Coordinates of C-alpha atoms in Angstrom, one line a residue:
Chain A
M295 CA 82.2 165.6 63.9
K296 CA 80.8 165.7 67.4
D297 CA 82.1 168.3 69.9
I298 CA 82.0 165.6 72.6
K299 CA 83.4 162.1 73.0
K300 CA 82.3 159.3 75.3
V301 CA 84.9 157.8 77.5
N302 CA 84.9 155.2 80.3
I303 CA 86.0 156.7 83.6
M304 CA 86.4 155.5 87.2
R305 CA 84.2 157.8 89.3
V306 CA 85.0 158.2 92.9
K307 CA 82.5 159.6 95.5
G308 CA 83.6 159.3 99.1
D309 CA 84.2 155.6 99.5
G310 CA 82.3 154.6 96.4
I311 CA 84.2 153.7 93.2
W312 CA 82.6 152.6 90.0
E313 CA 83.4 152.6 86.3
E314 CA 80.9 154.4 84.1
E315 CA 80.6 156.2 80.7
D316 CA 81.3 159.9 80.8
I317 CA 81.3 162.7 78.2
V318 CA 84.4 164.8 77.6
V319 CA 85.0 167.7 75.3
R320 CA 86.7 166.7 72.0
E321 CA 90.1 168.4 71.3
Y322 CA 90.6 168.5 67.6
P323 CA 93.9 169.4 65.8
F324 CA 92.9 171.6 62.8
T325 CA 95.6 172.7 60.4
I326 CA 95.2 175.8 58.1
Y327 CA 97.0 175.8 54.8
V328 CA 97.2 179.2 53.1
N329 CA 98.1 179.3 49.4
D330 CA 99.3 175.7 49.6
K331 CA 101.6 176.3 52.6
E332 CA 101.0 175.1 56.2
L333 CA 100.2 178.2 58.3
I334 CA 99.2 176.9 61.7
T335 CA 97.6 174.0 63.7
L336 CA 94.8 175.1 66.0
L337 CA 93.5 172.8 68.8
C338 CA 89.8 173.4 68.8
S339 CA 86.3 172.0 69.0
P340 CA 85.4 170.5 65.6
D341 CA 82.6 172.7 64.5
S342 CA 82.2 176.0 62.7
L343 CA 85.6 175.3 61.1
K344 CA 85.0 177.7 58.1
E345 CA 84.1 180.4 60.6
L346 CA 87.2 179.6 62.7
T347 CA 89.4 179.8 59.6
L348 CA 88.1 183.1 58.5
G349 CA 88.0 184.6 62.0
F350 CA 91.6 183.5 62.7
L351 CA 92.9 184.8 59.4
Y352 CA 91.1 188.1 60.0
S353 CA 92.3 188.4 63.6
E354 CA 95.9 187.7 62.4
G355 CA 95.6 190.4 59.8
L356 CA 96.0 188.0 56.8
I357 CA 92.6 189.1 55.4
S358 CA 90.6 192.3 55.9
S359 CA 87.4 191.2 54.1
L360 CA 85.8 188.2 52.4
S361 CA 86.9 189.5 49.0
D362 CA 90.5 188.7 50.1
V363 CA 89.6 185.0 50.0
D364 CA 89.5 183.3 46.7
Q365 CA 88.6 179.8 48.0
I366 CA 88.2 177.9 51.2
T367 CA 87.8 174.2 51.5
I368 CA 87.4 172.3 54.8
D369 CA 88.4 168.6 55.1
E370 CA 86.8 167.8 58.4
E371 CA 87.9 164.2 58.4
R372 CA 91.6 165.0 58.2
G373 CA 91.2 168.3 60.1
I374 CA 92.5 170.6 57.4
S375 CA 91.4 173.9 55.9
Y376 CA 92.8 174.9 52.5
V377 CA 92.5 178.6 52.0
Y378 CA 93.6 180.7 48.9
I379 CA 93.9 184.4 49.6
N380 CA 94.9 187.1 47.1
R381 CA 96.1 189.7 49.6
I382 CA 99.4 189.2 51.4
D383 CA 101.9 186.5 51.8
P384 CA 101.6 185.2 55.4
F385 CA 105.0 183.6 55.1
N386 CA 106.9 186.8 54.6
E387 CA 109.3 188.0 57.2
E388 CA 106.8 190.6 58.4
F389 CA 104.7 187.9 59.9
R390 CA 107.5 185.4 60.7
G391 CA 109.0 188.1 62.9
K392 CA 105.9 188.6 65.0
R393 CA 105.4 185.6 67.2
T394 CA 103.4 186.2 70.4
I395 CA 102.0 183.5 72.6
T396 CA 99.1 184.7 74.7
S397 CA 98.2 183.9 78.2
G398 CA 94.7 183.5 77.1
C399 CA 92.7 180.4 77.4
G400 CA 92.1 179.7 73.8
K401 CA 95.3 180.2 71.9
G402 CA 98.3 182.2 71.3
T403 CA 98.6 184.1 68.1
V404 CA 101.8 183.4 66.3
F405 CA 102.1 186.6 64.4
Y406 CA 100.6 189.3 66.6
N407 CA 102.7 191.9 68.3
V408 CA 101.0 193.1 71.4
I409 CA 102.6 196.5 71.3
D410 CA 101.0 197.1 67.9
S411 CA 97.6 197.0 69.6
F412 CA 98.1 200.4 71.2
R413 CA 98.3 201.7 67.7
S414 CA 95.0 200.1 66.7
K415 CA 92.1 202.4 65.6
K416 CA 90.0 203.9 68.3
I417 CA 86.3 203.2 68.5
E418 CA 84.7 206.0 66.6
K419 CA 81.0 205.6 67.4
P420 CA 80.3 205.0 71.1
M421 CA 77.6 202.6 72.1
Y422 CA 75.5 203.1 75.2
V423 CA 74.4 200.0 77.1
P424 CA 71.9 200.0 79.9
A425 CA 73.1 198.0 82.9
D426 CA 69.9 196.0 83.0
K427 CA 70.4 195.0 79.4
I428 CA 73.9 193.7 80.3
K429 CA 72.5 191.5 83.1
G430 CA 69.7 190.2 80.8
L431 CA 72.2 189.4 78.0
M432 CA 74.5 187.5 80.4
K433 CA 71.6 185.5 81.7
E434 CA 70.6 184.5 78.1
F435 CA 74.2 183.8 77.4
N436 CA 74.7 181.5 80.4
E437 CA 71.5 179.6 79.5
N438 CA 72.8 179.0 76.0
S439 CA 75.9 177.1 77.1
K440 CA 74.8 173.4 76.7
L441 CA 78.2 172.0 75.9
F442 CA 79.7 173.5 79.0
R443 CA 77.0 172.0 81.2
E444 CA 77.7 168.7 79.6
T445 CA 81.5 168.7 79.9
G446 CA 82.7 171.6 81.9
G447 CA 85.4 171.9 79.4
V448 CA 84.5 174.7 76.9
H449 CA 84.2 178.4 76.6
S450 CA 81.3 180.3 75.1
C451 CA 81.4 183.5 73.0
A452 CA 78.5 185.5 71.5
M453 CA 77.9 188.5 69.4
C454 CA 74.7 190.4 70.3
N455 CA 72.9 193.7 70.2
L456 CA 70.6 195.2 72.8
D457 CA 67.8 192.9 71.7
G458 CA 69.7 189.7 72.3
I459 CA 72.2 187.2 71.0
I460 CA 72.8 187.0 67.3
I461 CA 75.7 184.5 67.1
F462 CA 76.7 182.0 69.7
K463 CA 79.7 179.7 69.5
E464 CA 81.5 177.3 71.9
D465 CA 85.1 176.0 71.8
I466 CA 87.6 174.4 74.1
G467 CA 89.5 177.7 73.6
R468 CA 88.0 181.0 74.3
H469 CA 90.1 182.7 71.5
N470 CA 88.8 180.1 69.1
A471 CA 85.2 180.7 70.2
L472 CA 85.7 184.4 69.6
D473 CA 87.3 183.8 66.2
K474 CA 84.3 181.6 65.3
V475 CA 81.9 184.3 66.2
L476 CA 83.9 186.9 64.2
G477 CA 84.3 184.6 61.3
H478 CA 80.5 184.0 61.2
A479 CA 79.9 187.7 61.2
L480 CA 82.3 188.1 58.3
L481 CA 80.6 185.3 56.3
E482 CA 77.1 186.7 57.0
G483 CA 78.2 190.3 56.3
I484 CA 77.1 191.4 59.8
D485 CA 78.2 194.9 60.7
T486 CA 80.3 194.6 63.9
K487 CA 80.5 198.3 64.8
D488 CA 77.3 198.4 66.8
K489 CA 77.6 195.0 68.4
I490 CA 78.6 193.6 71.8
I491 CA 80.8 190.6 72.5
L492 CA 80.0 188.3 75.4
T493 CA 82.5 185.8 76.7
S494 CA 82.6 183.2 79.4
G495 CA 86.4 183.5 79.8
R496 CA 88.9 185.9 81.2
I497 CA 89.6 188.9 79.0
S498 CA 93.3 189.1 78.2
S499 CA 95.0 191.5 75.8
E500 CA 94.3 189.3 72.8
M501 CA 90.6 189.0 73.3
L502 CA 90.6 192.9 73.4
I503 CA 92.7 193.1 70.3
K504 CA 90.5 190.8 68.3
T505 CA 87.5 192.8 69.3
A506 CA 89.2 196.2 68.5
K507 CA 90.2 195.0 65.1
R508 CA 86.5 194.6 64.2
Q509 CA 85.7 198.0 65.8
I510 CA 83.4 196.3 68.3
P511 CA 82.6 198.9 71.0
V512 CA 81.7 196.7 74.0
I513 CA 83.1 193.5 75.5
I514 CA 81.6 191.7 78.5
S515 CA 82.7 188.7 80.5
R516 CA 81.5 186.8 83.5
S517 CA 85.1 186.5 84.6
A518 CA 88.1 188.7 85.1
P519 CA 90.1 191.0 82.8
T520 CA 93.9 191.5 82.8
S521 CA 95.7 194.8 83.4
L522 CA 96.9 194.9 79.7
A523 CA 93.3 194.3 78.5
I524 CA 92.1 197.2 80.6
E525 CA 94.9 199.5 79.4
I526 CA 94.1 198.7 75.7
A527 CA 90.4 199.1 76.3
Q528 CA 90.9 202.6 77.9
K529 CA 93.2 203.6 75.0
L530 CA 90.8 202.5 72.3
N531 CA 87.5 203.6 74.0
I532 CA 86.2 200.1 74.3
T533 CA 83.7 199.4 77.1
L534 CA 85.1 196.6 79.2
I535 CA 82.9 194.9 81.7
G536 CA 83.8 191.9 83.8
F537 CA 82.4 189.6 86.6
V538 CA 78.8 190.0 85.4
R539 CA 77.0 187.7 87.8
G540 CA 73.4 188.1 88.7
E541 CA 72.9 191.7 89.9
K542 CA 76.7 192.5 90.0
M543 CA 79.2 193.7 87.5
N544 CA 82.5 195.6 87.3
I545 CA 83.1 198.3 84.7
Y546 CA 86.8 198.5 83.9
A547 CA 86.9 200.9 81.0
N548 CA 84.8 203.6 79.3
F549 CA 82.5 204.1 82.4
P550 CA 80.0 206.6 80.8
S551 CA 78.9 204.2 78.1
V552 CA 76.9 202.1 80.7
T553 CA 73.6 203.8 81.6
F554 CA 71.4 203.4 84.6
Chain B
M156 CA 107.3 193.5 89.5
K157 CA 104.0 192.8 91.3
D158 CA 101.7 190.2 89.9
I159 CA 98.8 192.5 90.5
K160 CA 97.8 196.0 89.6
K161 CA 95.4 198.5 91.2
V162 CA 92.8 200.0 88.9
N163 CA 89.8 202.2 89.5
I164 CA 86.5 200.5 88.5
M165 CA 82.8 201.3 88.7
R166 CA 81.2 198.6 90.8
V167 CA 77.6 197.8 90.2
K168 CA 75.5 195.9 92.8
G169 CA 71.8 195.9 92.1
D170 CA 70.9 199.6 91.9
G171 CA 74.1 200.8 93.7
I172 CA 76.9 202.2 91.6
W173 CA 80.1 203.5 93.0
E174 CA 83.7 204.0 91.9
E175 CA 86.4 202.1 93.9
E176 CA 89.9 200.8 93.7
D177 CA 90.1 197.1 92.6
I178 CA 93.0 194.7 92.1
V179 CA 93.5 193.0 88.7
V180 CA 96.0 190.5 87.6
R181 CA 98.9 191.9 85.6
E182 CA 99.5 190.7 82.1
Y183 CA 103.1 191.1 81.2
P184 CA 104.6 190.7 77.7
F185 CA 107.8 188.7 78.1
T186 CA 110.1 188.2 75.1
I187 CA 112.7 185.4 75.0
Y188 CA 115.8 185.9 72.9
V189 CA 117.8 182.8 72.1
N190 CA 121.4 183.2 70.9
D191 CA 120.7 186.9 70.1
K192 CA 117.5 186.2 68.0
E193 CA 114.0 186.9 69.2
L194 CA 112.2 183.5 69.7
I195 CA 108.8 184.3 71.2
T196 CA 106.8 186.7 73.3
L197 CA 104.9 185.1 76.2
L198 CA 102.1 187.0 77.9
C199 CA 102.4 186.0 81.5
S200 CA 102.5 187.0 85.2
P201 CA 105.8 188.8 85.9
D202 CA 107.4 186.4 88.4
S203 CA 109.6 183.4 88.2
L204 CA 110.8 184.6 84.8
K205 CA 114.0 182.5 84.8
E206 CA 111.9 179.4 85.6
L207 CA 109.4 180.3 82.9
T208 CA 112.2 180.7 80.4
L209 CA 113.8 177.4 81.2
G210 CA 110.5 175.6 81.5
F211 CA 109.4 176.9 78.1
L212 CA 112.6 176.1 76.3
Y213 CA 112.5 172.6 77.8
S214 CA 108.9 172.0 76.9
E215 CA 109.6 173.2 73.4
G216 CA 112.4 170.8 73.1
L217 CA 115.1 173.5 72.7
I218 CA 117.0 172.3 75.8
S219 CA 117.1 168.9 77.5
S220 CA 119.1 169.8 80.6
L221 CA 120.6 172.9 82.3
S222 CA 123.9 172.1 80.7
D223 CA 122.5 173.0 77.3
V224 CA 122.2 176.6 78.7
D225 CA 125.4 178.7 78.7
Q226 CA 123.9 181.9 80.0
I227 CA 120.5 183.4 80.9
T228 CA 119.9 187.0 81.8
I229 CA 116.5 188.5 82.8
D230 CA 115.7 192.2 82.2
E231 CA 112.5 192.4 84.2
E232 CA 112.0 196.1 83.5
R233 CA 111.9 195.6 79.7
G234 CA 110.4 192.2 79.9
I235 CA 113.2 190.4 78.1
S236 CA 115.1 187.1 78.7
Y237 CA 118.4 186.7 76.9
V238 CA 119.4 183.0 76.7
Y239 CA 122.5 181.4 75.1
I240 CA 122.1 177.7 74.4
N241 CA 124.7 175.4 72.9
R242 CA 122.4 172.6 71.7
I243 CA 120.2 173.3 68.7
D244 CA 119.3 176.2 66.5
P245 CA 115.7 177.0 67.3
F246 CA 115.4 179.0 64.1
N247 CA 116.1 176.1 61.8
E248 CA 113.3 174.8 59.6
E249 CA 112.7 171.8 61.8
F250 CA 111.2 174.2 64.4
R251 CA 109.9 176.8 62.0
G252 CA 107.9 174.0 60.3
K253 CA 106.0 173.0 63.6
R254 CA 103.6 175.7 64.6
T255 CA 100.8 174.6 66.8
I256 CA 98.5 176.8 68.7
T257 CA 96.8 175.1 71.6
S258 CA 93.4 175.4 72.9
G259 CA 94.8 175.5 76.4
C260 CA 94.4 178.3 78.8
G261 CA 98.0 179.4 79.0
K262 CA 99.6 179.5 75.7
G263 CA 100.0 177.8 72.4
T264 CA 103.4 176.3 71.6
V265 CA 104.8 177.5 68.4
F266 CA 106.9 174.6 67.5
Y267 CA 105.1 171.6 68.9
N268 CA 103.5 169.0 66.7
V269 CA 100.7 167.3 68.6
I270 CA 100.9 164.1 66.6
D271 CA 104.6 163.7 67.8
S272 CA 103.2 163.4 71.3
F273 CA 102.0 159.9 70.6
R274 CA 105.6 159.0 69.9
S275 CA 106.7 160.3 73.3
K276 CA 108.3 158.0 75.8
K277 CA 106.0 156.0 77.9
I278 CA 106.2 156.3 81.7
E279 CA 108.5 153.5 82.8
K280 CA 108.0 153.5 86.6
P281 CA 104.3 153.5 87.6
M282 CA 103.4 155.6 90.7
Y283 CA 100.6 154.5 93.0
V284 CA 98.6 157.2 94.6
P285 CA 96.0 156.6 97.4
A286 CA 92.7 158.4 96.7
D287 CA 92.8 160.1 100.1
K288 CA 96.2 161.6 99.4
I289 CA 94.8 163.1 96.2
K290 CA 92.0 164.7 98.0
G291 CA 94.4 166.1 100.7
L292 CA 96.9 167.4 98.1
M293 CA 94.1 169.2 96.2
K294 CA 92.9 170.7 99.5
E295 CA 96.4 172.0 100.2
F296 CA 96.7 173.2 96.6
N297 CA 93.4 175.2 96.8
E298 CA 94.4 176.8 100.0
N299 CA 97.7 178.0 98.5
S300 CA 96.1 180.1 95.7
K301 CA 96.3 183.6 97.1
L302 CA 96.5 185.4 93.8
F303 CA 93.5 183.7 92.5
R304 CA 91.4 184.7 95.5
E305 CA 92.6 188.3 95.0
T306 CA 91.9 188.6 91.3
G307 CA 90.0 185.5 90.0
G308 CA 92.4 185.8 87.1
V309 CA 95.1 183.3 87.4
H310 CA 95.8 179.6 87.3
S311 CA 97.9 177.6 89.8
C312 CA 100.2 174.7 89.2
A313 CA 102.2 172.6 91.7
M314 CA 104.6 169.8 91.8
C315 CA 104.3 167.5 94.7
N316 CA 104.9 164.1 96.2
L317 CA 102.8 162.1 98.5
D318 CA 103.9 164.2 101.5
G319 CA 102.8 167.5 100.0
I320 CA 103.5 170.4 97.7
I321 CA 107.2 171.0 96.7
I322 CA 106.8 173.8 94.1
F323 CA 103.8 176.1 93.7
K324 CA 103.5 178.7 90.9
E325 CA 100.7 181.0 89.6
D326 CA 100.3 182.7 86.2
I327 CA 97.6 184.2 84.1
G328 CA 98.2 181.2 81.8
R329 CA 98.0 177.6 83.0
H330 CA 100.7 176.6 80.5
N331 CA 103.0 179.3 81.9
A332 CA 102.3 178.2 85.4
L333 CA 103.3 174.6 84.5
D334 CA 106.4 175.8 82.7
K335 CA 107.4 177.8 85.8
V336 CA 107.0 174.7 87.9
L337 CA 109.0 172.6 85.5
G338 CA 111.6 175.3 85.1
H339 CA 112.0 175.5 88.8
A340 CA 112.5 171.7 89.1
L341 CA 115.1 172.0 86.3
L342 CA 117.0 174.8 88.2
E343 CA 116.9 172.9 91.5
G344 CA 117.8 169.5 90.0
I345 CA 114.6 168.0 91.3
D346 CA 113.9 164.5 89.9
T347 CA 110.5 164.6 88.2
K348 CA 110.0 160.9 87.6
D349 CA 108.3 160.3 91.0
K350 CA 106.3 163.5 91.2
I351 CA 102.7 164.6 90.7
I352 CA 101.5 167.7 88.9
L353 CA 98.5 169.5 90.2
T354 CA 96.7 172.2 88.1
S355 CA 93.7 174.4 88.6
G356 CA 93.0 174.5 84.9
R357 CA 91.6 172.2 82.2
I358 CA 94.0 169.5 81.0
S359 CA 94.4 169.8 77.2
S360 CA 96.8 167.8 75.1
E361 CA 99.7 170.3 75.7
M362 CA 99.5 170.1 79.5
L363 CA 99.8 166.3 79.1
I364 CA 102.7 166.6 76.6
K365 CA 104.7 169.0 78.9
T366 CA 104.2 166.5 81.8
A367 CA 105.1 163.5 79.6
K368 CA 108.3 165.2 78.5
R369 CA 109.5 165.3 82.1
Q370 CA 108.4 161.7 82.7
I371 CA 105.9 162.8 85.4
P372 CA 103.6 159.8 86.0
V373 CA 100.6 161.6 87.5
I374 CA 98.6 164.8 86.6
I375 CA 95.6 166.0 88.6
S376 CA 93.2 168.8 88.0
R377 CA 90.2 170.3 89.7
S378 CA 88.6 170.7 86.3
A379 CA 88.1 168.9 83.0
P380 CA 90.4 167.1 80.6
T381 CA 90.0 167.0 76.8
S382 CA 89.6 163.9 74.7
L383 CA 93.1 164.3 73.2
A384 CA 94.7 164.6 76.7
I385 CA 93.0 161.4 77.8
E386 CA 94.1 159.5 74.6
I387 CA 97.7 160.7 75.1
A388 CA 97.6 159.8 78.9
Q389 CA 96.3 156.3 78.1
K390 CA 99.0 155.8 75.4
L391 CA 101.8 157.0 77.7
N392 CA 100.6 155.3 80.9
I393 CA 100.1 158.6 82.7
T394 CA 97.6 158.8 85.5
L395 CA 95.0 161.5 84.6
I396 CA 92.6 162.6 87.3
G397 CA 90.1 165.4 86.9
F398 CA 87.3 167.2 88.8
V399 CA 88.9 166.6 92.1
R400 CA 86.5 168.4 94.4
G401 CA 86.0 167.6 98.0
E402 CA 85.2 163.8 98.2
K403 CA 84.8 163.4 94.4
M404 CA 87.2 162.8 91.5
N405 CA 87.1 161.3 88.1
I406 CA 90.0 159.0 87.0
Y407 CA 90.4 159.2 83.2
A408 CA 93.5 157.2 82.5
N409 CA 95.7 154.5 84.2
F410 CA 92.9 153.5 86.7
P411 CA 95.0 150.8 88.7
S412 CA 97.5 153.5 89.8
V413 CA 95.0 155.0 92.2
T414 CA 94.6 152.9 95.4
F415 CA 91.9 152.8 98.0

């Protein structure tokens, strides 16, 4: 299914008014069933649905590796993902009891408890990133975002190393875009411990937590972080960089990891 | 509690690097207890918490008027809202069974079922809005957003009539900002049927649904709508206008309600 949809709009420019065809971003309800029970409905862009399913389940702590998944079937037409996992029962009280809705553009996680994040594992292996590389990666990242230029309605997320972008995904939700990237890495068996996450969106606590769960040492955004994201990054030794625009950037956590 | 927090950052500009104090937007975990049970944790900006609580409960369908609320107590220090309602049990299966996570910057609603939205009540009384008024309201709206100018990390939402802005709220999440506005209207007994919603953020299905539930006939954004938001607006006779910037705007639904 296409990520975009054609609609007829009335365009107004000064005193001019005319009807014309425009392109908007598609918002697609996507329901995940786990072991034959409905877990959640995500509102997303209708691509990389297998990656989104896996990334979401991992971020929520329902799986910790591909081997936890026995089967995954996507029904794109009906917007449903049927997953069979052999690890934990997502419907037990442990998960029912943890419902958090995030502030983040993207989505709230239903089961996550923010306070838990401070107990997450610290980054063991630091990664040093030259400031010039960061500027170059963000430039490459911005040039990749075709859907945003078309619709102005999506967020981009990428996983990269110092040589460039390895995975690039777009979604109406920035949390979905990150889960798609993380799900893709899981599918392809890509080691995340020496990678960098780039996002177009604001970095809230949940973006940080998803990154920390994969032991990714660096997260970079072209926009702002929140106070809680900075606190978690400092606590877990994650390098957090925001407002990377042209020759400028702000380093919010783990200063020494950026080299000049 | 302040909506912002001071942090020390490393600022990079070209070859210059220096440490300085910066202001970031505060992300505040806020847990709502209903009838002594934990309902949800929202990640939000720590102001208008009573309005947020009421707006959220209304948007989720847990209350339909102030009279459904027996008592509401905010513990700002601990980030908790204790609410006692006399209407429905939010923990029954009807709600447990409806978990949707939205794509929207702001939050996902845990209980909402998107498909239900197409069964929502249509707007009965159309509202006609002169295009020039829309440009003027957006100009006033943009000038109001102090916190955004300080941090670049928040969304604004306002309720207004043709004479100007009546309620203005900001939050790290655009859904929270809208719930704060709607909660304020509920507290003050403001009739929403002849009002306009202005938002800085993208209009996803949930923004539309929250607006529709209050029978608000017009929603206006300076950014993009999604396909699903447009479909719901068309179905419910809600005027949906996006990309209002200077002399330009796009009308996506209910064209005749905008006058020239």
